[in-house]
Structure formats: C-alpha cells, structure tokens
Coordinates of C-alpha atoms in Angstrom, one line a residue:
X1 CA 0.1 0.1 -0.1
X2 CA 1.1 3.5 -0.8
X3 CA 3.1 5.2 2.2
X4 CA 1.4 8.4 1.0
X5 CA -1.9 6.9 1.4
X6 CA -1.3 6.5 5.2
X7 CA -1.2 10.3 5.4
X8 CA -4.7 10.7 4.6
X9 CA -5.5 10.5 8.4
X10 CA -7.4 13.5 9.6
X11 CA -4.7 14.3 12.0
X12 CA -2.1 15.1 9.3
X13 CA -3.9 18.4 9.0
X14 CA -2.8 19.5 12.4
X15 CA 0.8 19.8 11.3
X16 CA 0.0 22.0 8.4
X17 CA 2.6 24.6 9.6
X18 CA 5.3 21.9 9.3
X19 CA 4.6 21.8 5.5
X20 CA 4.7 25.4 5.4
X21 CA 8.1 25.4 7.0
X22 CA 9.5 22.7 4.7
X23 CA 8.4 24.8 1.8
X24 CA 10.0 27.6 3.0
X25 CA 13.3 25.6 3.1
X26 CA 12.9 24.6 -0.6
X27 CA 15.3 26.0 -3.2
X28 CA 13.7 29.2 -4.9
X29 CA 12.5 28.9 -8.5
X30 CA 11.9 32.6 -9.6
X31 CA 10.6 31.5 -13.2
X32 CA 7.2 32.6 -14.1
X33 CA 5.0 29.5 -14.6
X34 CA 3.5 29.6 -18.1
X35 CA 0.2 27.5 -18.1
X36 CA -1.0 26.2 -21.6
X37 CA -4.5 24.9 -21.7
X38 CA -5.0 21.8 -23.6
X39 CA -8.0 20.1 -24.9
X40 CA -7.8 16.7 -26.8
X41 CA -9.9 15.9 -29.9
X42 CA -11.9 14.0 -27.6
X43 CA -12.8 17.0 -25.4
X44 CA -10.5 16.1 -22.3
X45 CA -8.9 19.2 -20.7
X46 CA -5.5 19.6 -19.2
X47 CA -3.2 22.4 -18.2
X48 CA 0.5 22.0 -19.1
X49 CA 3.7 23.8 -18.0
X50 CA 6.2 22.8 -20.6
X51 CA 9.9 22.4 -19.5
X52 CA 12.4 20.8 -21.8
X53 CA 15.4 21.5 -19.6
X54 CA 15.4 17.9 -18.5
X55 CA 14.1 14.6 -20.1
X56 CA 11.4 14.1 -17.4
X57 CA 7.5 14.6 -17.2
X58 CA 5.2 14.8 -14.2
X59 CA 1.4 13.9 -14.5
X60 CA -1.3 14.5 -12.0
X61 CA -4.7 13.3 -12.2
X62 CA -7.4 14.5 -9.7
X63 CA -10.8 12.7 -9.8
X64 CA -13.4 14.7 -8.0
X65 CA -15.3 12.6 -5.8
X66 CA -12.8 10.8 -3.4
X67 CA -13.9 9.1 -0.2
X68 CA -17.3 11.1 -0.1
X69 CA -18.8 9.0 -2.7
X70 CA -18.7 5.8 -0.9
X71 CA -21.9 4.0 -0.8
X72 CA -23.5 4.2 2.4
X73 CA -23.0 0.5 3.3
X74 CA -19.5 0.3 2.0
X75 CA -17.8 3.1 3.8
X76 CA -14.0 2.8 3.2
X77 CA -14.4 1.2 -0.3
X78 CA -12.8 4.0 -2.4
X79 CA -9.9 4.1 0.3
X80 CA -9.2 0.4 -0.1
X81 CA -9.8 0.5 -3.8
X82 CA -7.1 3.3 -4.4
X83 CA -4.7 1.3 -2.0
X84 CA -5.1 -1.7 -4.5
X85 CA -4.5 0.2 -7.6
X86 CA -0.7 -0.5 -7.6
X87 CA -1.2 -4.2 -6.8
X88 CA -1.3 -5.5 -10.4
X89 CA -3.2 -4.5 -13.5
X90 CA -4.1 -6.3 -17.1
X91 CA -2.1 -9.6 -17.3
X92 CA 0.4 -8.6 -14.5
X93 CA 0.1 -9.5 -10.8
X94 CA 1.4 -7.3 -8.1
X95 CA 4.9 -8.4 -8.2
X96 CA 5.1 -8.4 -12.0
X97 CA 3.5 -4.9 -12.1
X98 CA 5.9 -3.7 -9.5
X99 CA 9.1 -5.0 -11.4
X100 CA 8.0 -3.7 -14.8
X101 CA 7.5 -0.1 -13.1
X102 CA 10.9 -0.2 -11.4
X103 CA 12.4 -1.2 -14.6
X104 CA 11.2 1.8 -16.4
X105 CA 12.6 3.9 -13.5
X106 CA 9.1 5.5 -12.9
X107 CA 6.8 6.2 -9.9
X108 CA 3.2 6.1 -9.5
X109 CA 1.6 7.3 -6.3
X110 CA -2.1 7.0 -5.1
X111 CA -3.9 9.0 -2.6
X112 CA -7.4 9.8 -1.7
X113 CA -9.2 12.4 0.3
X114 CA -12.6 13.6 1.1
X115 CA -13.2 15.1 -2.2
X116 CA -10.4 13.9 -4.5
X117 CA -8.8 10.7 -5.8
X118 CA -5.4 11.8 -6.8
X119 CA -3.0 9.9 -8.9
X120 CA 0.6 11.2 -9.5
X121 CA 3.2 9.9 -12.2
X122 CA 6.8 10.7 -12.7
X123 CA 8.5 9.3 -15.8
X124 CA 11.7 9.7 -17.9
X125 CA 10.8 10.9 -21.5
X126 CA 12.4 8.0 -23.1
X127 CA 9.9 5.5 -21.2
X128 CA 7.0 7.7 -21.5
X129 CA 4.9 5.6 -23.8
X130 CA 5.6 2.3 -21.8
X131 CA 4.8 4.0 -18.5
X132 CA 1.7 5.5 -20.0
X133 CA 0.7 2.0 -21.1
X134 CA 0.9 0.6 -17.4
X135 CA -1.2 3.7 -16.1
X136 CA -3.9 3.2 -18.6
X137 CA -4.2 -0.4 -17.5
X138 CA -4.3 0.9 -13.7
X139 CA -7.3 3.0 -14.9
X140 CA -9.1 0.5 -16.9
X141 CA -8.1 -3.0 -16.0
X142 CA -7.1 -3.2 -12.2
X143 CA -6.9 -7.0 -11.2
X144 CA -7.9 -6.5 -7.6
X145 CA -6.7 -10.1 -6.8
X146 CA -8.2 -11.8 -3.8
X147 CA -4.7 -12.3 -2.3
X148 CA -3.9 -8.6 -2.7
X149 CA -7.3 -7.5 -1.3
X150 CA -6.9 -9.5 1.9
X151 CA -3.1 -8.3 2.3
X152 CA -3.9 -4.6 1.8
X153 CA -7.4 -5.0 3.6
X154 CA -5.0 -6.2 6.7
X155 CA -2.9 -3.2 6.4
X156 CA -5.8 -1.0 6.6
X157 CA -7.2 -2.8 9.5
X158 CA -3.9 -2.3 11.2
X159 CA -4.1 1.4 10.6
X160 CA -7.3 1.6 12.0
X161 CA -6.6 -0.2 15.0
X162 CA -3.6 1.9 15.6
X163 CA -5.8 4.9 15.2
X164 CA -8.1 4.0 17.9
X165 CA -5.4 4.5 20.3
X166 CA -4.2 7.8 18.9
X167 CA -5.7 10.8 20.6
X168 CA -5.1 13.2 17.6
X169 CA -7.0 10.9 15.4
X170 CA -9.8 10.4 17.8
X171 CA -10.1 14.2 18.4
X172 CA -10.4 14.8 14.8
X173 CA -13.0 12.0 14.2
X174 CA -15.2 13.2 17.2
X175 CA -15.0 16.8 15.8
X176 CA -16.4 15.8 12.4
X177 CA -18.8 13.3 13.9
X178 CA -20.3 16.3 16.1
X179 CA -20.1 18.9 13.2
X180 CA -21.3 17.0 10.0
X181 CA -24.6 15.3 10.8
X182 CA -25.3 12.4 8.5
X183 CA -23.1 13.9 5.7
X184 CA -20.1 11.7 4.7
X185 CA -17.7 14.1 6.1
X186 CA -19.0 13.0 9.7
X187 CA -17.4 9.5 9.1
X188 CA -13.6 8.5 8.2
X189 CA -13.1 8.0 4.6
X190 CA -11.0 4.8 5.7
X191 CA -14.0 3.4 7.0
X192 CA -14.3 1.5 10.2
X193 CA -13.1 -1.9 11.3
X194 CA -16.4 -3.5 10.7
X195 CA -17.1 -1.7 7.2
X196 CA -13.9 -2.3 5.8
X197 CA -14.0 -5.9 7.1
X198 CA -17.1 -6.4 5.2
X199 CA -15.9 -5.1 2.0
X200 CA -16.1 -7.5 -1.1
X201 CA -14.5 -7.6 -4.6
X202 CA -17.8 -6.4 -6.0
X203 CA -17.7 -3.4 -3.7
X204 CA -14.3 -2.5 -4.9
X205 CA -15.2 -2.8 -8.4
X206 CA -18.2 -0.7 -7.9
X207 CA -15.9 2.1 -6.2
X208 CA -13.7 1.8 -9.2
X209 CA -16.5 2.4 -11.6
X210 CA -17.9 5.5 -9.4
X211 CA -14.3 7.2 -8.7
X212 CA -12.4 6.9 -11.8
X213 CA -14.6 8.6 -14.4
X214 CA -13.8 10.8 -17.4
X215 CA -16.1 13.9 -16.7
X216 CA -14.7 14.4 -13.2
X217 CA -11.0 14.2 -13.9
X218 CA -8.6 17.3 -13.9
X219 CA -5.1 16.8 -15.5
X220 CA -1.9 18.6 -14.8
X221 CA 1.5 18.1 -16.7
X222 CA 4.7 19.6 -16.1
X223 CA 8.0 18.9 -17.9
X224 CA 9.3 17.6 -21.1
X225 CA 5.9 17.6 -23.1
X226 CA 4.4 19.5 -25.9
X227 CA 0.8 20.6 -26.4
X228 CA 0.7 18.6 -29.5
X229 CA 1.7 15.6 -27.9
X230 CA -0.3 15.9 -25.0
X231 CA -3.6 16.1 -26.6
X232 CA -3.5 12.5 -28.1
X233 CA -2.1 11.1 -24.9
X234 CA -5.1 12.4 -23.1
X235 CA -7.7 10.6 -25.4
X236 CA -5.5 7.4 -25.4
X237 CA -4.9 7.2 -21.6
X238 CA -8.5 8.7 -20.4
X239 CA -10.7 8.2 -23.4
X240 CA -12.1 4.8 -22.3
X241 CA -13.1 5.9 -18.9
X242 CA -16.8 5.7 -18.1
X243 CA -18.9 8.8 -17.3
X244 CA -19.8 9.3 -13.9
X245 CA -23.3 7.8 -12.5
X246 CA -23.0 8.7 -8.7
X247 CA -23.9 11.9 -7.4
X248 CA -21.3 14.2 -5.5
X249 CA -22.6 14.8 -2.0
X250 CA -24.7 17.8 -1.2
X251 CA -23.3 20.7 0.7
X252 CA -23.2 19.6 4.5
X253 CA -25.3 21.3 7.3
X254 CA -22.5 22.3 9.5
X255 CA -23.8 22.6 13.1
X256 CA -23.3 25.9 14.9
X257 CA -23.3 24.4 18.4
X258 CA -20.2 25.7 20.1
X259 CA -19.0 24.2 23.5
X260 CA -16.6 21.7 24.7
X261 CA -16.6 18.0 24.4
X262 CA -14.4 15.7 26.4
X263 CA -13.5 12.2 25.3
X264 CA -11.9 10.3 28.3
X265 CA -8.7 8.9 27.3
X266 CA -5.7 7.7 29.6
X267 CA -2.9 9.9 28.5
X268 CA -0.8 12.6 30.5
X269 CA -1.5 15.1 27.5
X270 CA -4.7 16.2 26.1
X271 CA -5.3 16.5 22.3
X272 CA -7.7 19.4 21.1
X273 CA -9.4 19.9 17.8
X274 CA -11.5 22.9 17.4
X275 CA -13.4 25.1 14.7
X276 CA -16.7 26.3 13.0
X277 CA -18.0 26.9 9.8
X278 CA -15.6 28.8 7.5
X279 CA -15.3 30.4 4.0
X280 CA -15.3 29.0 0.7
X281 CA -12.5 29.7 -1.9
X282 CA -14.6 31.3 -4.3
X283 CA -16.3 33.7 -1.8
X284 CA -15.3 37.4 -2.7
X285 CA -14.0 37.8 1.0
X286 CA -11.8 34.6 0.9
X287 CA -8.5 36.6 0.6
X288 CA -9.4 38.8 3.5
X289 CA -10.1 35.7 5.7
X290 CA -6.8 33.9 4.2
X291 CA -4.8 36.8 5.5
X292 CA -6.7 37.1 8.9
X293 CA -6.0 33.2 9.6
X294 CA -2.2 33.9 8.7
X295 CA -2.2 36.4 11.7
X296 CA -4.6 34.4 13.9
X297 CA -2.9 30.8 13.9
X298 CA -1.2 29.9 10.5
X299 CA 1.6 32.2 10.9
X300 CA 3.9 29.8 12.8
X301 CA 5.8 31.6 15.6
X302 CA 4.6 34.7 14.5
X303 CA 0.9 34.1 14.9
X304 CA -1.3 35.4 17.8
X305 CA -2.1 31.9 19.2
X306 CA 1.5 30.7 19.1
X307 CA 2.4 34.0 20.8
X308 CA -0.2 33.9 23.7
X309 CA -0.6 30.3 24.1
X310 CA 3.1 29.0 23.7
X311 CA 5.3 32.0 24.2
X312 CA 3.6 34.1 26.8
X313 CA 2.3 31.2 28.8
X314 CA 4.0 27.9 27.9
X315 CA 0.8 26.3 27.6
X316 CA 1.9 23.9 24.5
X317 CA 4.6 23.3 22.2
X318 CA 2.7 24.4 19.1
X319 CA -0.8 25.6 18.0
X320 CA -2.1 26.3 14.6
X321 CA -5.3 27.2 12.6
X322 CA -6.2 26.4 9.1
X323 CA -8.9 27.2 6.5
X324 CA -10.4 24.0 5.4
X325 CA -11.6 24.2 1.8
X326 CA -13.5 21.0 1.5
X327 CA -16.2 21.3 -1.1
X328 CA -19.1 20.5 0.9
X329 CA -18.3 22.3 4.0
X330 CA -15.6 25.1 4.2
X331 CA -14.3 25.3 7.8
X332 CA -12.0 27.3 10.1
X333 CA -10.1 24.7 12.3
X334 CA -7.2 24.4 14.6
X335 CA -5.6 22.0 16.8
X336 CA -2.9 21.6 19.8
X337 CA -1.8 19.5 22.4
X338 CA -1.1 20.4 26.0
X339 CA -0.9 18.7 29.3
X340 CA -3.9 17.6 31.4
X341 CA -3.0 20.3 33.9
X342 CA -3.0 23.2 31.4
X343 CA -5.3 22.5 28.7
X344 CA -8.3 24.1 30.3
X345 CA -6.3 27.6 30.4
X346 CA -5.0 27.1 27.0
X347 CA -8.6 26.7 25.7
X348 CA -9.7 30.0 27.6
X349 CA -6.7 31.8 25.8
X350 CA -7.8 30.5 22.4
X351 CA -11.5 31.6 23.0
X352 CA -10.2 35.0 24.1
X353 CA -8.0 35.5 20.9
X354 CA -11.0 34.1 18.8
X355 CA -13.1 37.0 20.3
X356 CA -10.5 39.5 20.3
X357 CA -9.8 39.2 16.4
X358 CA -13.6 39.1 15.9
X359 CA -14.1 42.5 17.7
X360 CA -11.0 44.4 16.7
X361 CA -9.6 42.8 13.5
X362 CA -5.6 42.9 13.2
X363 CA -3.2 45.9 13.3
X364 CA -1.3 47.6 10.3
X365 CA 1.9 46.0 11.5
X366 CA 0.3 42.4 11.6
X367 CA -1.0 43.0 8.1
X368 CA 2.2 44.1 6.6
X369 CA 4.3 41.2 8.2
X370 CA 1.7 38.8 7.0
X371 CA 1.5 39.9 3.4
X372 CA 5.3 40.0 3.3
X373 CA 5.6 36.4 4.5
X374 CA 2.6 35.2 2.3
X375 CA 3.7 36.8 -0.9
X376 CA 7.5 36.0 -0.5
X377 CA 7.0 32.3 0.3
X378 CA 4.5 31.6 -2.4
X379 CA 7.0 31.4 -5.2
X380 CA 8.9 28.5 -3.2
X381 CA 5.7 26.2 -3.7
X382 CA 6.8 25.8 -7.3
X383 CA 9.9 23.7 -6.6
X384 CA 9.9 21.0 -9.3
X385 CA 7.6 19.3 -12.1
X386 CA 6.0 17.0 -9.8
X387 CA 4.8 19.6 -7.6
X388 CA 3.9 21.9 -10.5
X389 CA 1.7 19.1 -12.0
X390 CA 0.0 18.7 -8.7
X391 CA -0.8 22.4 -8.4
X392 CA -2.1 22.7 -11.8
X393 CA -4.6 19.7 -11.4
X394 CA -5.6 20.8 -8.1
X395 CA -6.4 24.4 -9.5
X396 CA -8.9 22.9 -12.0
X397 CA -10.4 20.5 -9.5
X398 CA -11.2 23.5 -7.3
X399 CA -12.4 25.6 -10.3
X400 CA -9.8 28.2 -9.8
X401 CA -9.1 30.6 -13.0
X402 CA -5.7 29.8 -15.0
X403 CA -4.3 33.3 -14.0
X404 CA -4.7 32.5 -10.4
X405 CA -1.0 31.9 -9.8
X406 CA -0.3 35.3 -11.5
X407 CA -2.9 37.2 -9.6
X408 CA -2.5 35.6 -6.1
X409 CA 0.0 37.8 -4.7
X410 CA -1.9 40.8 -5.7
X411 CA -4.9 39.6 -4.2
X412 CA -3.1 39.1 -0.9
X413 CA -1.5 42.6 -1.0
X414 CA -5.0 44.1 -1.8
X415 CA -6.3 43.2 1.7
X416 CA -6.6 46.0 4.2
X417 CA -7.2 46.1 8.0
X418 CA -10.8 47.3 7.2
X419 CA -11.4 44.4 5.1
X420 CA -10.2 41.9 7.8
X421 CA -12.3 44.0 10.5
X422 CA -15.4 43.4 8.4
X423 CA -14.9 39.8 7.4
X424 CA -13.7 38.8 10.9
X425 CA -16.7 40.0 12.5
X426 CA -18.8 37.8 9.9
X427 CA -16.8 34.6 10.0
X428 CA -15.2 34.4 13.3
X429 CA -17.4 33.5 16.2
X430 CA -16.2 32.5 19.5
X431 CA -19.8 31.3 20.6
X432 CA -19.7 28.7 17.7
X433 CA -16.3 27.5 18.5
X434 CA -16.5 23.8 19.3
X435 CA -13.6 22.1 21.1
X436 CA -13.1 18.6 21.2
X437 CA -10.5 17.5 23.9
X438 CA -9.2 13.8 24.0
X439 CA -7.3 13.1 27.2
X440 CA -8.2 13.5 31.0
X441 CA -8.2 17.5 31.4
X442 CA -8.1 19.0 34.8
X443 CA -10.5 21.8 35.7
X444 CA -12.3 21.7 32.5
X445 CA -16.0 21.4 32.4
X446 CA -17.5 19.8 29.3
X447 CA -20.7 21.6 28.0
X448 CA -21.8 19.0 25.6

C-alpha cells in the first residue's frame, strides 16, 4: 500500500505549519509559470507547463469525488480500492507490475481525500509510452486479486486499530462526527473496522467504476511534453474511462453549536481539535479571511495564538489554525496538544483570541508582516515538475482561474485592515467555536 495513502488521516492536518516550514526551506524558483490549456480531440482538458530542460515529465490526475462518494453500506471502499491500484493490472500481478514499473524508472502514487482521488506519475521522456500504457491498465483494468485484497485489507485494519489509540485521530474524528451530522464528512473515509472487514471485491469494482470517471478528472502536466503531444495522450489514456453515474454529496449542514466535548482517554497530554464553519475559496472575501487566518494561527511563531498560548504562557509546544476548503463544508479549524493540567487555560486563551480578532481585527503591522511572508514564500511552492503538475490539477479541481498564480499575490496585497475587520466580524464566532478534547483534562467542564 502506498505510504502516502497512510497520510490521509485527519490528524495530518494538525501539522500543516510543518509543511509550510518545509516549503520555506525549498530552493527558490523565480521563473514565471506559463500555463498552456490543452483540449484533446475527444474533449478532455488539461493544463500544461512545458519544461524541456531535463527529459522528465510529471502527470497528476485529480478525480473529483474521493472518499465522499462511498456507498452508505460500503464506507472505506474508495480508500481500499485506491490502495489496491498498484497491486497489479491487466495480465500483470502485483509483483510483475512492480518490477515492470521499477524497470522503467517511473513512480506512481495514489492518494484519496474527502473530495478527490489523486494519481501522481513521474517518468523519463524515453520511457513515456511504456509508462503511460501501464497507467492505462491501472485506470481501466485493475486486477483486485483476492490475495492482494486480503493483504491490503489487513494493512488498513492495522492502521485503523492503531488510530483507535491515537488521541489526535480520535479528536479529529469526534469533531467531524459532531459537526457534520449525516453527511459523509462525519465519518472517516478509511471506514471502520467493521465496514472494511465487510467489503467485497464487488464493492471495490463498484468503487472503481464510481471514482475513476472521465467527466470528473482534472489533469496537470509539467516537464518535457508539448501541447501537440499531450492532446492525443489524453484521449489514449483517459478516453476509455466511463462517465459518472454517482452524484457528488450535497453541501453539509454544519452544526453551529459551540462548546467543549471531552473524550476520556488515559494519557498525560490532551489533544484538542477546534473550529466552526468557514469561508469558501470562491467567496469574494476569501483573501481577507486567508490573511486574517495567517495572523491568527497559520503564521507559525509569528501568529497570535502561538505568541499567546506558547510564548507568553507556556501552555503548548505548538498551535495552529487553517482554512479547510472542503467542497461540501468550508471550515475554520485548529489544533494543539497540552498537558492535562494546562489544557483548560489554553482553551480559555484560544477563546479570548478568537473573540478579540472578531471584535477588533488586526493591526497594520500584523497585516504588513503577514503579506510580506505570504507573498514572499509563495514562489517557493513551485519547486519541481511533480509539485507543479499537482498544483495545476488541483487548481482545475477547485475551479480556480488559470491566471490565479499570476494574480494571487496581488489579491493578498490588496487586503486592508478594514477588510479584515469586516470579514472577521462575519466569519469568526467564539460562541460557535467547538472544542473536542481527548485526554483527562483537569478543571475543564464539558458543555456538550
């Protein structure tokens, strides 16, 4: 099973600032990204960044739907199916397929999230046709051998058993269960021990038919590829996929009930997950909320929450917030860990900072520092063809305009303190802030 697939656990989001820090350490590429839209004769769209400096191509396929389109009685099917995509295809079993891929010096990776199933491919130009033939078999003719199903099922069950003893994972799962009602977001896309144990090969074939569809794929390509070459490749690679026959989930009805929920768990340190409804990426006020969140909790050691909770009071090693832009329910969320003796005070401080920014916004100095970091660090994200291909596919999956990269920093710099004051008053709500605490907190009274 892909190691990357294991990182789909909800708790990975708590460590978003680490990803920011790593991105900041990446080498600077100041080149302007020149995106070419490509449409095949068969009507399949892609975005391409051509780079012939090295004989290497990266391809990302983002299929909208992800784990949220599981059948109600087969939760975890898309996740397990995705983990099996590299376990043989066509006339090749898992071992033969892996040897063939290794012999071509290519790599495939498979990830599944709430709203997307993502396939990333990296290959040398000289082996491109052979690698794409293998990928076509994965998309059209996966084997799902019983021996592979049982082996990978065992790995998923082992992960789920481990997660049952992981306070961070428990906190995230409980938060979602309390927040999203009967929407698919309320349950883990990996499924449960019971649902995964009950999945059949027919469930996996149905999940494959539902998830890998031609009318919900977004394609990003970066590297040694021309637009003239890419068009026919799109039709050959993706033209045989079926059209979707399973609807995407409706928008979730997000509970606005704030308060504190405690999950008793024997550990010296409590894990905390908190949040409430947020703002969608296509909202006219998104960039104001984006910058505001940077000041509140996304800015690492320069954020208000890190300053107040860690630096001033020593209540945690780290705390962060993020804007979750899930398709059915945008959220404003955060997380931290603290000792059982200190977690109640830490929650008080978070609530106070939440109320403060809602009432008074941010200062000019905070705005300037946030804008300087956000615009300066942005080019560092484009640190290779693999990353660029993923960004291109993600932008299309999120219905972002093709000029987003060129205009993004201007939009960040256009935000004013007045914008943030207005948006903070509308979006940030300390009364709706829900905390889930997993541990044995001292002096903390649960309210729901």
